[in-house]
C-alpha positions in Angstrom: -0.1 -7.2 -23.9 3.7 -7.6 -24.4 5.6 -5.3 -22.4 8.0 -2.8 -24.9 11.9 -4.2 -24.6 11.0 -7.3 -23.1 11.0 -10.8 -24.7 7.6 -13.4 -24.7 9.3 -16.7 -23.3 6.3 -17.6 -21.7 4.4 -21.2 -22.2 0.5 -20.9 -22.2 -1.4 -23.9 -20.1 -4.3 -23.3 -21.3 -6.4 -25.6 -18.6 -7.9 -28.6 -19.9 -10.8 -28.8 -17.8 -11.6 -25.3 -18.3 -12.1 -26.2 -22.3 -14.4 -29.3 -21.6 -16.2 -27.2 -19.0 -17.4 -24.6 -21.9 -18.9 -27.2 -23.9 -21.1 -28.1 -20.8 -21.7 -25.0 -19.6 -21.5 -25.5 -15.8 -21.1 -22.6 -13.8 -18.3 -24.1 -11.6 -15.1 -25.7 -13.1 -13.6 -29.4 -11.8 -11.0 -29.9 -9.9 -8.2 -31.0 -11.9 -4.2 -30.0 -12.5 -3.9 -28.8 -15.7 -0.6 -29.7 -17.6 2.3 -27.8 -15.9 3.4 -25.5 -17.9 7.6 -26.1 -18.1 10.3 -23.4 -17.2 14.0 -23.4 -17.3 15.8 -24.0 -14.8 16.2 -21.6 -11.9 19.8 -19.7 -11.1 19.0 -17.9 -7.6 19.0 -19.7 -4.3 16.8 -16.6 -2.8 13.0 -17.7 -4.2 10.0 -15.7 -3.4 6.3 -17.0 -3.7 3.8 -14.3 -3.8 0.2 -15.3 -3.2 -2.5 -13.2 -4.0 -5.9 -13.7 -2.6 -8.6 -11.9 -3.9 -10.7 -9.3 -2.2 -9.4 -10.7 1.2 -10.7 -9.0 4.0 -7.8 -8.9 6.6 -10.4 -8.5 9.6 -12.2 -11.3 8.8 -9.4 -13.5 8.6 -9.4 -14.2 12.5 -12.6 -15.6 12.4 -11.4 -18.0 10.2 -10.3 -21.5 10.1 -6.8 -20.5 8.7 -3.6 -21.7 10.0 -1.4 -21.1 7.4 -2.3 -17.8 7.4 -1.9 -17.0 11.4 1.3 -19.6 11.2 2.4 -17.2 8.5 1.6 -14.2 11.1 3.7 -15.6 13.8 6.4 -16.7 12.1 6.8 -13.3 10.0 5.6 -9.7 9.1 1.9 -8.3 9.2 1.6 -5.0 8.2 -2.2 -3.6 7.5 -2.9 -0.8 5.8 -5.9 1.1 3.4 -6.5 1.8 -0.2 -6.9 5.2 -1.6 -10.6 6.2 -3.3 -11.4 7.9 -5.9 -10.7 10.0 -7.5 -7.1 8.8 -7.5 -8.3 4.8 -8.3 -11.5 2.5 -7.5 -11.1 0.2 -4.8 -11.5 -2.4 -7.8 -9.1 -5.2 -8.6 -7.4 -3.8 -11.6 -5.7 -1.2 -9.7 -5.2 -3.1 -6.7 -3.2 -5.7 -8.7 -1.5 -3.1 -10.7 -0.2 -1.5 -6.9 1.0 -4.7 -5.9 2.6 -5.8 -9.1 4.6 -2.4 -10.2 5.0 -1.1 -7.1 3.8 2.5 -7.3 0.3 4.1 -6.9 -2.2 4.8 -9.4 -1.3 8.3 -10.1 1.9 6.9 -11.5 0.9 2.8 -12.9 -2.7 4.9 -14.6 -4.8 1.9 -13.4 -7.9 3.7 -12.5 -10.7 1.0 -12.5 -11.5 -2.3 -14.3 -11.3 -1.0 -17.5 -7.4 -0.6 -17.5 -7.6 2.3 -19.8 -4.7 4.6 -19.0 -2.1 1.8 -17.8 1.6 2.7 -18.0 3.2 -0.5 -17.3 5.7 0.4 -20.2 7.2 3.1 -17.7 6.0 1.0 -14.6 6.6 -3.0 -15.6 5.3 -5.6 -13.0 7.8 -7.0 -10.8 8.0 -10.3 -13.0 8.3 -8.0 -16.0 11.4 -6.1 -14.3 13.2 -8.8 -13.0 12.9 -10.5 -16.8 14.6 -7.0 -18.1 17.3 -7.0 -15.1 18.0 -10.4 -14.3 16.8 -12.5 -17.2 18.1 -15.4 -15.9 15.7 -16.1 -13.5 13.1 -18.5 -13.8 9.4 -16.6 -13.7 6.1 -18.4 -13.2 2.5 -16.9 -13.0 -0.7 -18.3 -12.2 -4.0 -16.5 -12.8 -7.7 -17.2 -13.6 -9.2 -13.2 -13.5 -8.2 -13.0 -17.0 -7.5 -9.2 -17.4 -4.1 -9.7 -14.9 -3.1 -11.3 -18.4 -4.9 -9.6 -21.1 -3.3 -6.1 -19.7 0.0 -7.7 -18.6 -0.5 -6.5 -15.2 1.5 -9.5 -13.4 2.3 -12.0 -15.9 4.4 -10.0 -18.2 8.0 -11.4 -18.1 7.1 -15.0 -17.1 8.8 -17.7 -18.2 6.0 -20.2 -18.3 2.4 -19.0 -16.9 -1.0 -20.8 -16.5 -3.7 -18.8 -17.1 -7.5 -20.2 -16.7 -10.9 -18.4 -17.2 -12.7 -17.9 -14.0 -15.1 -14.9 -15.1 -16.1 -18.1 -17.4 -15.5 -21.2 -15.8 -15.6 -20.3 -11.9 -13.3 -20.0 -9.7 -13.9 -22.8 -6.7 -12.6 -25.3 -9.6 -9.9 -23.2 -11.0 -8.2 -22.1 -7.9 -8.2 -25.8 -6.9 -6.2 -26.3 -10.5 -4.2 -23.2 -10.5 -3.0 -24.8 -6.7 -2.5 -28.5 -7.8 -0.4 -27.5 -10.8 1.6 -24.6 -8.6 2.3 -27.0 -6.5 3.8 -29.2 -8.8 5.9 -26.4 -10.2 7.2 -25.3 -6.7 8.0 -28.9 -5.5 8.6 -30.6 -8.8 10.9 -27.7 -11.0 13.0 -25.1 -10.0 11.2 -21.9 -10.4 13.0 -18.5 -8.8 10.0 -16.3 -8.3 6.3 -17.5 -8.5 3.3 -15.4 -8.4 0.1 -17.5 -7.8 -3.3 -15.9 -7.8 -6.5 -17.4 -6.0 -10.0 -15.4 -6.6 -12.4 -17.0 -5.2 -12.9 -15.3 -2.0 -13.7 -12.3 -3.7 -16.2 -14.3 -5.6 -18.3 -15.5 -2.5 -18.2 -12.1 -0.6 -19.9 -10.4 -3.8 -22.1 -12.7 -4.3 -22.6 -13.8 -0.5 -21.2 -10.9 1.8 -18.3 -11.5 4.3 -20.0 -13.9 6.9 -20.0 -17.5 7.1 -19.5 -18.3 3.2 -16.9 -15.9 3.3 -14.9 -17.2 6.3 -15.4 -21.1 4.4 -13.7 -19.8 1.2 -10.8 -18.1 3.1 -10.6 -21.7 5.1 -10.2 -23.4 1.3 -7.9 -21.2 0.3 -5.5 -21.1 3.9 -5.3 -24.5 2.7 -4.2 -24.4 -0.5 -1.7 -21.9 0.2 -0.9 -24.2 3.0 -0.2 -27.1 0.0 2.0 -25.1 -1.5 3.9 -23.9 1.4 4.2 -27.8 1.8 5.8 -27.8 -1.8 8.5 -25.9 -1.3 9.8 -27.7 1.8 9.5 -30.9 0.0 11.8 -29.8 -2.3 15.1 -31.8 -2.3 16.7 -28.3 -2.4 15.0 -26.6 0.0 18.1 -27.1 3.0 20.6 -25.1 0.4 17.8 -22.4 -0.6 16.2 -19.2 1.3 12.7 -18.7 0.3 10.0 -16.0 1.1 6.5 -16.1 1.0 4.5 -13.6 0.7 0.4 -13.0 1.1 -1.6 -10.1 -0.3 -4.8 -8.8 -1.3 -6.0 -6.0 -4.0 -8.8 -4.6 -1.6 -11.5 -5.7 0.9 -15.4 -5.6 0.8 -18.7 -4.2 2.7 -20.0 -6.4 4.9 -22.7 -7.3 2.5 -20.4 -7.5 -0.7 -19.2 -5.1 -3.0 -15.8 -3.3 -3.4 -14.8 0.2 -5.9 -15.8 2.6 -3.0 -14.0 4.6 -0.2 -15.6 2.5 3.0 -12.9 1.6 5.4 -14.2 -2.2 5.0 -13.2 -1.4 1.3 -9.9 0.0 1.6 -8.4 -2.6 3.8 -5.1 -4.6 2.3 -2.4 -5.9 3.7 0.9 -7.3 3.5 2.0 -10.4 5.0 5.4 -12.4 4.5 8.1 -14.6 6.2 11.5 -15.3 4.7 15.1 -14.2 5.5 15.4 -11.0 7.0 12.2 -11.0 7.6 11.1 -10.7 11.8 8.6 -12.9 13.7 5.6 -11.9 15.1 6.0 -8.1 13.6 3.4 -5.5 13.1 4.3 -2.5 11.7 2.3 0.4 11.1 4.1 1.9 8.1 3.5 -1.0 5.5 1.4 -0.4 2.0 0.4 -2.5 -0.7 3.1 -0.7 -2.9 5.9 -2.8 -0.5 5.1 -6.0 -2.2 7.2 -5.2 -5.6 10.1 -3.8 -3.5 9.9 -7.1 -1.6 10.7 -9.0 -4.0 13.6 -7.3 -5.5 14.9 -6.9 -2.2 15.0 -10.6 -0.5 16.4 -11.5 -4.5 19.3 -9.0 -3.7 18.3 -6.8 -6.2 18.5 -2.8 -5.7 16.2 -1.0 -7.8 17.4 2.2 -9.4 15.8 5.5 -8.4 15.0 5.7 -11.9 12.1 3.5 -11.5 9.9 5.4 -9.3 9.2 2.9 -6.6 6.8 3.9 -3.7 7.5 1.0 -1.6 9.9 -0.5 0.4 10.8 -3.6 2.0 8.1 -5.2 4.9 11.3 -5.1 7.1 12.8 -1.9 6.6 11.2 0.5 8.8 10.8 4.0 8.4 12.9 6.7 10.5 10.0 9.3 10.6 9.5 10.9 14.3 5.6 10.8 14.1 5.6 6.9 14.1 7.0 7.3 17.6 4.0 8.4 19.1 2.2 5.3 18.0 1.8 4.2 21.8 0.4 7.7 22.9 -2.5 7.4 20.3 -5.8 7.8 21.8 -9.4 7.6 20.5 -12.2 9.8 20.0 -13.2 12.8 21.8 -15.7 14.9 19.5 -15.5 12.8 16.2 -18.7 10.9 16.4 -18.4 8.6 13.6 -15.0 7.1 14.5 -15.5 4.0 16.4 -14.2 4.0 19.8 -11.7 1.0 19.6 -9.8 3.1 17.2 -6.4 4.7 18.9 -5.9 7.2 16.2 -4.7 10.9 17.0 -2.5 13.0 19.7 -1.8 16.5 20.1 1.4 15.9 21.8 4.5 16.1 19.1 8.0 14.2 19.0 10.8 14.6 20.7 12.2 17.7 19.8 9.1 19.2 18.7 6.7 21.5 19.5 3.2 23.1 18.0 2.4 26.8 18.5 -1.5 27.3 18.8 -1.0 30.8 20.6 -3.2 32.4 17.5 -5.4 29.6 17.4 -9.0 30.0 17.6 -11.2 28.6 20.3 -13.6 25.8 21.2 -14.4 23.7 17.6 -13.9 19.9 17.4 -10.7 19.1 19.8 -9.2 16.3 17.9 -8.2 18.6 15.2 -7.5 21.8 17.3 -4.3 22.9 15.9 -2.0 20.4 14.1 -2.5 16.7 15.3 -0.7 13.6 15.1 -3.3 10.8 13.4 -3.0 7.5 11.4 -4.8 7.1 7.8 -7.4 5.1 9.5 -8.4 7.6 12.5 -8.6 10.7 10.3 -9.9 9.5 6.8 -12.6 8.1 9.1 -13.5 11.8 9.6 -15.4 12.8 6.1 -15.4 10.4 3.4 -14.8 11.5 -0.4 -13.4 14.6 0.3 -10.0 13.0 -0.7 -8.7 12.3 2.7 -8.3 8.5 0.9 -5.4 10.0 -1.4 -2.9 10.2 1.8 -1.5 7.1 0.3 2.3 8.5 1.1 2.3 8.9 4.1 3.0 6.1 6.6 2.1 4.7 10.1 1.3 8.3 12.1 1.3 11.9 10.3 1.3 15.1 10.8 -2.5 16.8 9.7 -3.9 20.3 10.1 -7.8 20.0 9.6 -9.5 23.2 9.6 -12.6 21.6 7.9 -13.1 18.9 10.5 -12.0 21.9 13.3 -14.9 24.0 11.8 -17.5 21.4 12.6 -18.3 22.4 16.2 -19.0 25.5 17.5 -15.6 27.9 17.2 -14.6 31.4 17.5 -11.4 33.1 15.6 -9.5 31.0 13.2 -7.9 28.2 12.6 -3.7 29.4 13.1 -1.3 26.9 14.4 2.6 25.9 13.6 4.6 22.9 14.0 8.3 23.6 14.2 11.0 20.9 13.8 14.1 20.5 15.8 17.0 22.2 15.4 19.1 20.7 12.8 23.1 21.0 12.8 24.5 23.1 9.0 27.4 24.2 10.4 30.1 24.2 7.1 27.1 23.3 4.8 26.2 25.7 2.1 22.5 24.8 1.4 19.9 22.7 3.6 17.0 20.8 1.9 13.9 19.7 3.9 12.2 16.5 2.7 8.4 15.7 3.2 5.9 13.8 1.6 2.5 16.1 1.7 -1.4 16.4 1.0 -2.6 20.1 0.6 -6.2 20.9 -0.3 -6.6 24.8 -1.2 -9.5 26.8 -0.5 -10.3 30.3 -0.7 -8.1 32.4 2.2 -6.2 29.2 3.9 -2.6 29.9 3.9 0.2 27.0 4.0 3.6 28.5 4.3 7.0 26.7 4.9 9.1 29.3 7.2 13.7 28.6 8.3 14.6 29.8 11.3 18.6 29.6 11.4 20.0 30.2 15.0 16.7 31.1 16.4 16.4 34.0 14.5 13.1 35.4 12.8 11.3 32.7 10.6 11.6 33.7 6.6 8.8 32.1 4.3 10.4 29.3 2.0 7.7 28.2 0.8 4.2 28.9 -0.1 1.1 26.4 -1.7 -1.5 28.2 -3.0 -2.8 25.2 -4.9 -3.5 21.5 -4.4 -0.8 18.9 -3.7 -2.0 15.4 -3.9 0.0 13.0 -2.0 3.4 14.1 -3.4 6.7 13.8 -1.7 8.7 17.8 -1.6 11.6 19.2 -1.2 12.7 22.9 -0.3 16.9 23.9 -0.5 17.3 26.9 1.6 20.9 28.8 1.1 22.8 28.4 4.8 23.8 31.9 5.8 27.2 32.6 7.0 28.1 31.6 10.5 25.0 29.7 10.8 25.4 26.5 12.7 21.4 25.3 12.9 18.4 25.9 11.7 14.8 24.8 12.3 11.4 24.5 10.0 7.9 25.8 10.8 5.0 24.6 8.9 2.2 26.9 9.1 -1.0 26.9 8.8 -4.6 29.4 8.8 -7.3 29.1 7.6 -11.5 29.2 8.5 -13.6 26.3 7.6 -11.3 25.8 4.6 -9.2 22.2 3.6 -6.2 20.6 5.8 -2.8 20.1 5.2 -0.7 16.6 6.0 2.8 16.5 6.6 4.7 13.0 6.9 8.4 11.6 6.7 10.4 14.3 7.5 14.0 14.7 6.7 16.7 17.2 6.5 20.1 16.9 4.4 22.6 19.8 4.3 25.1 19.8 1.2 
C-alpha cells in the first residue's frame, strides 16, 4: 500500500531462495543472501538501525545466551514497559509494529488486530514514510519476511530500497539468516541513513514451542545476527566520521506456553533498548513505551517533529518531569492484593513533595493498597483485575496517580470511597488564566463523582471540572481565569464513589498565560 503524497523509490529483492524453496515445498527456507537490493547514497552522518525481533519476551532474555543484547544493555538505555488489551488493540503483531513504526497508539494508527482493517497511516505514516516526506534525501532501507509489515505499509513505506521475503510461506530460521546476510551487506557495504531490519523467528518458536529452552536458542541465533550487523557498521570505512544508533524492539511478548493477542502480563511485555549519541549507559528508566521508538529516530537524526503529527512518544533519553516518578524508590509490594506477585514493588500511599491526599471522608477497612488515591506503576495495578480496561493506561508513564474504588470494594468496608489529592501551590501572580495539564483514565459508573476543584490563595475549592463519562487514556487540559490579586493557586482532584470504577491521573503540569 503506497502511502498518499509520498513517492515509491523503493527496489524489491525478491529473495531467490525463497522462489526455489516454493517449488520444493520445504517448510524451512536456506540460508542464503539474496541480491542486495541498491540505494542511493546516504546524506546524514547521524544513522539509526532499528531491529525488531519478533514476539521477544524481554524476561526471558537473561536466560539467554545473548551478548549483544546485554552488551547493548550496558552500553545504553533499557526501558521496559507493557502493551495495552483490548478493547483498545490485540496484543498481536500488526498493532505492535504499527506502535513502533508511527509512533502513536492504536486509538490514533486504527491497527486493532492482524487484519489491519481500520489503519490510518495516511494521517499516521511510519517513521521511514515520514522521514521520506521531510527529509527525502535520506537513504531508507527495510527488511522484512512477516509479509503484512509490507502489504499494509506499516514499516516499509518510504524506503528507498527494501527486501522483503515470505516467512508465513517459506520459514523464517532461513529467511532471517538472508534478511541478516544481505543487511549486513547493506550496512557495511553502502551507505544507508536509517535501516529497519525485522527478524521473526523467535516469535515463531515460542508459538509453536513456548518460551523455554527452544525459545532461549532462537533469541541466542538471533543475538547473533544482530551482533553481525552491529559488526557491519563498525567495519565501515566511515564509521570514525559517523554517529550511529541502534536500537532493539519487540511488538509484544508470549505465555509461557505460546500464544500472544491477550491481556496477560507475559503478553504485554515490550521494550525499548538502544545505544547511540546522547544516549546513557547502563540506564533504566521507568517511563519508556513502545510509542518512543518513532520519536527516536527523528530525534538522534536531528529532526523535530511538528505537533501536528500527533506523536505519543518521546526520546529513550528524555525523561519525564512528572512528580509521581519520584516515588519510584518508595514503592513497595503487596499487602491485600493476592494475585500480585510479591517481587513486584508497585504502589505507595505517600505523595510527592508538595503534596498531600485528604482521606478524612474516606470509608474504612477495604483492600489497603487502594485505600484512598495511591501511587502505582502500570504493572502493580493492571495486575489487579484483568479486562476491565486497566490495560488502556497506555499514557501514563513510570508511577501514577489511581483512585480504585472497585479494587477498594473488594474487602470488607464501611462508608464510601471519598479521598482528594491536592497539588502544590503554583505561583500566577500577573497571569490572567492558569491551565492544568494531565494525561487521564476515568471509568464512569452509576453515582461515582470525579471533580477537578482551584483553590487560589487557600481559599474555598470551586469545581472546574466535572467527568461524568468515560475518558480513555487521553491527555486534558482545564484554563481557569486568575482572579485579581491572586498570586497562587492549587488543584484538588476528587474523587467518591462505592464499588464503582477508578480514576488515574499522571504527568501533571501547570502553565499560567
Amino acid at each position: 500500500m503506497s502511502i498518499p503524497g509520498i513517492s515509491r523509490r523503493t527496489v524489491l529483492a525478491a529473495g531467490a531462495a525463497g522462489t526455489a524453496l516454493a517449488a520444493t515445498g520445504l517448510a524451512t527456507a536456506p540460508t542464503a543472501t539474496a541480491a542486495a537490493p541498491t540505494l542511493p547514497d546516504g546524506t546524514s552522518s547521524d544513522k539509526v538501525l532499528v531491529v525488531g525481533m519478533d514476539g521477544l519476551r524481554h524476561d526471558r532474555i537473561e536466560a539467554a545466551a545473548a551478548p549483544n543484547l546485554k552488551r547493548m544493555m550496558a552500553e545504553g538505555t533499557y526501558g521496559l514497559s507493557l502493551l495495552y488489551a483490548n478493547p483498545m488493540a490485540a496484543t498481536s503483531s500488526g498493532p505492535g509494529w504499527s506502535t513502533i513504526s508511527t509512533g502513536v497508539w492504536p486509538d490514533k494508527h486504527g491497527v486493532r488486530d492482524n487484519s489491519f482493517t481500520g489503519r490510518n497511516y495516511t494521517q499516521y505514516p511510519g517513521f521511514l514514510a515520514r522521514l521520506h516526506q521531510v527529509r527525502p534525501q535520506l537513504s531508507l532501507y527495510a527488511a522484512v519476511d512477516w509479509k503484512p509489515l509490507d502489504t499494509y505499509g506499516t514499516v516499509t513505506a518510504g524506503a528507498d530500497a527494501k527486501l522483503v521475503l515470505d516467512g508465513d510461506r517459506d520459514g523464517y530460521v532461513g529467511h532471517d539468516e538472508t534478511i541478516t546476510a544481505t543487511s549486513v551487506s547493506v550496512l557495511r557495504d553502502q551507505n544507508p541513513d536509517v535501516a529497519f531490519v525485522y527478524l521473526g523467528n523467535t516469535d515463531v518458536v515460542a508459538h509453536s514451542s513456548g518460551t523455554g529452552q527452544k525459545y532461549l536458542d532462537a533469541i541466542a541465533v538471533q543475538d547473533a545476527q544482530l551482533g553481525r550487523m552491529i559488526a557491519a557498521v563498525e567495519a565501515r570505512p566511515t564509521y570514525a566520521a559517523e554517529r550511529w544508533t541502534v536500537i532493539v524492539c519487540t511488538d509484544h511478548g508470549h505465555v509461557n506456553t505460546g500464544g500472544h493477542g491477550g491481556s496477560s502480563i507475559e503478553e504485554r511485555r515490550t521494550f525499548v533498548l538502544a545505544t547511540g549519541p546522547g544516549i546513557a549507559a547502563g540506564a533504566r528508566p521507568i517511563d519508556t513505551r513502545l510509542v518512543d521508538v518513532a520519536a527516536t529516530v527523528f530525534h538522534q537524526l536531528g529532526i523535530a517533529p511538528d505537533p501536528s503529527w500527533g506523536l505519543d512518544g518521546k526520546p529513550i533519553q528524555a525523561r519525564t518531569t512528572d512528580p509521581f516518578d519520584s516515588l519510584q524508590s518508595s514503592l513497595t509490594g503487596r499487602v491485600d492484593e493476592a494475585g500480585i506477585p510479591a517481587g513486584v514493588l508497585g504502589f505507595t500511599h505517600t505523595p510527592p513533595s508538595g503534596w498531600s491526599v485528604i482521606d478524612n471522608a474516606m470509608g474504612t477497612g477495604g483492600v489497603t493498597e487502594w485505600r484512598g488515591w495511591s501511587f502505582a506503576t502500570d504493572e502493580f495495578w493492571s495486575r489487579t483485575h484483568r479486562d476491565q480496561w486497566r490495560e488502556l493506561n497506555v499514557r501514563a508513564r513510570g508511577v501514577f496517580a489511581v483512585a480504585d474504588s472497585d479494587e477498594w470494594a473488594d474487602k470488607s468496608f464501611s462508608g464510601t470511597y471519598d479521598s482528594t489529592l491536592v497539588t502544590p501551590a503554583y505561583a500566577v501572580s500577573g497571569a490572567s488564566r492558569v491551565t492544568l495539564g494531565f494525561t487521564t483514565l476515568y471509568r464512569q459508573e452509576g453515582s461515582q463523582t470525579a471533580q477537578i476543584l482551584a483553590s487560589f490563595n487557600g481559599g474555598t475549592p470551586t469545581v472546574v471540572k466535572s467527568y461524568t463519562s468515560d475518558v480513555l487514556s487521553q491527555p486534558q487540559t482545564v484554563t481557569v481565569p486568575v482572579p485579581a490579586g491572586a498570586s497562587n493557586v492549587s488543584f484538588r482532584f476528587r474523587y467518591t464513589g462505592s464499588n464503582n470504577w477508578y480514576w488515574t491521573v499522571d504527568g501533571v503540569t501547570v502553565t499560567t498565560s
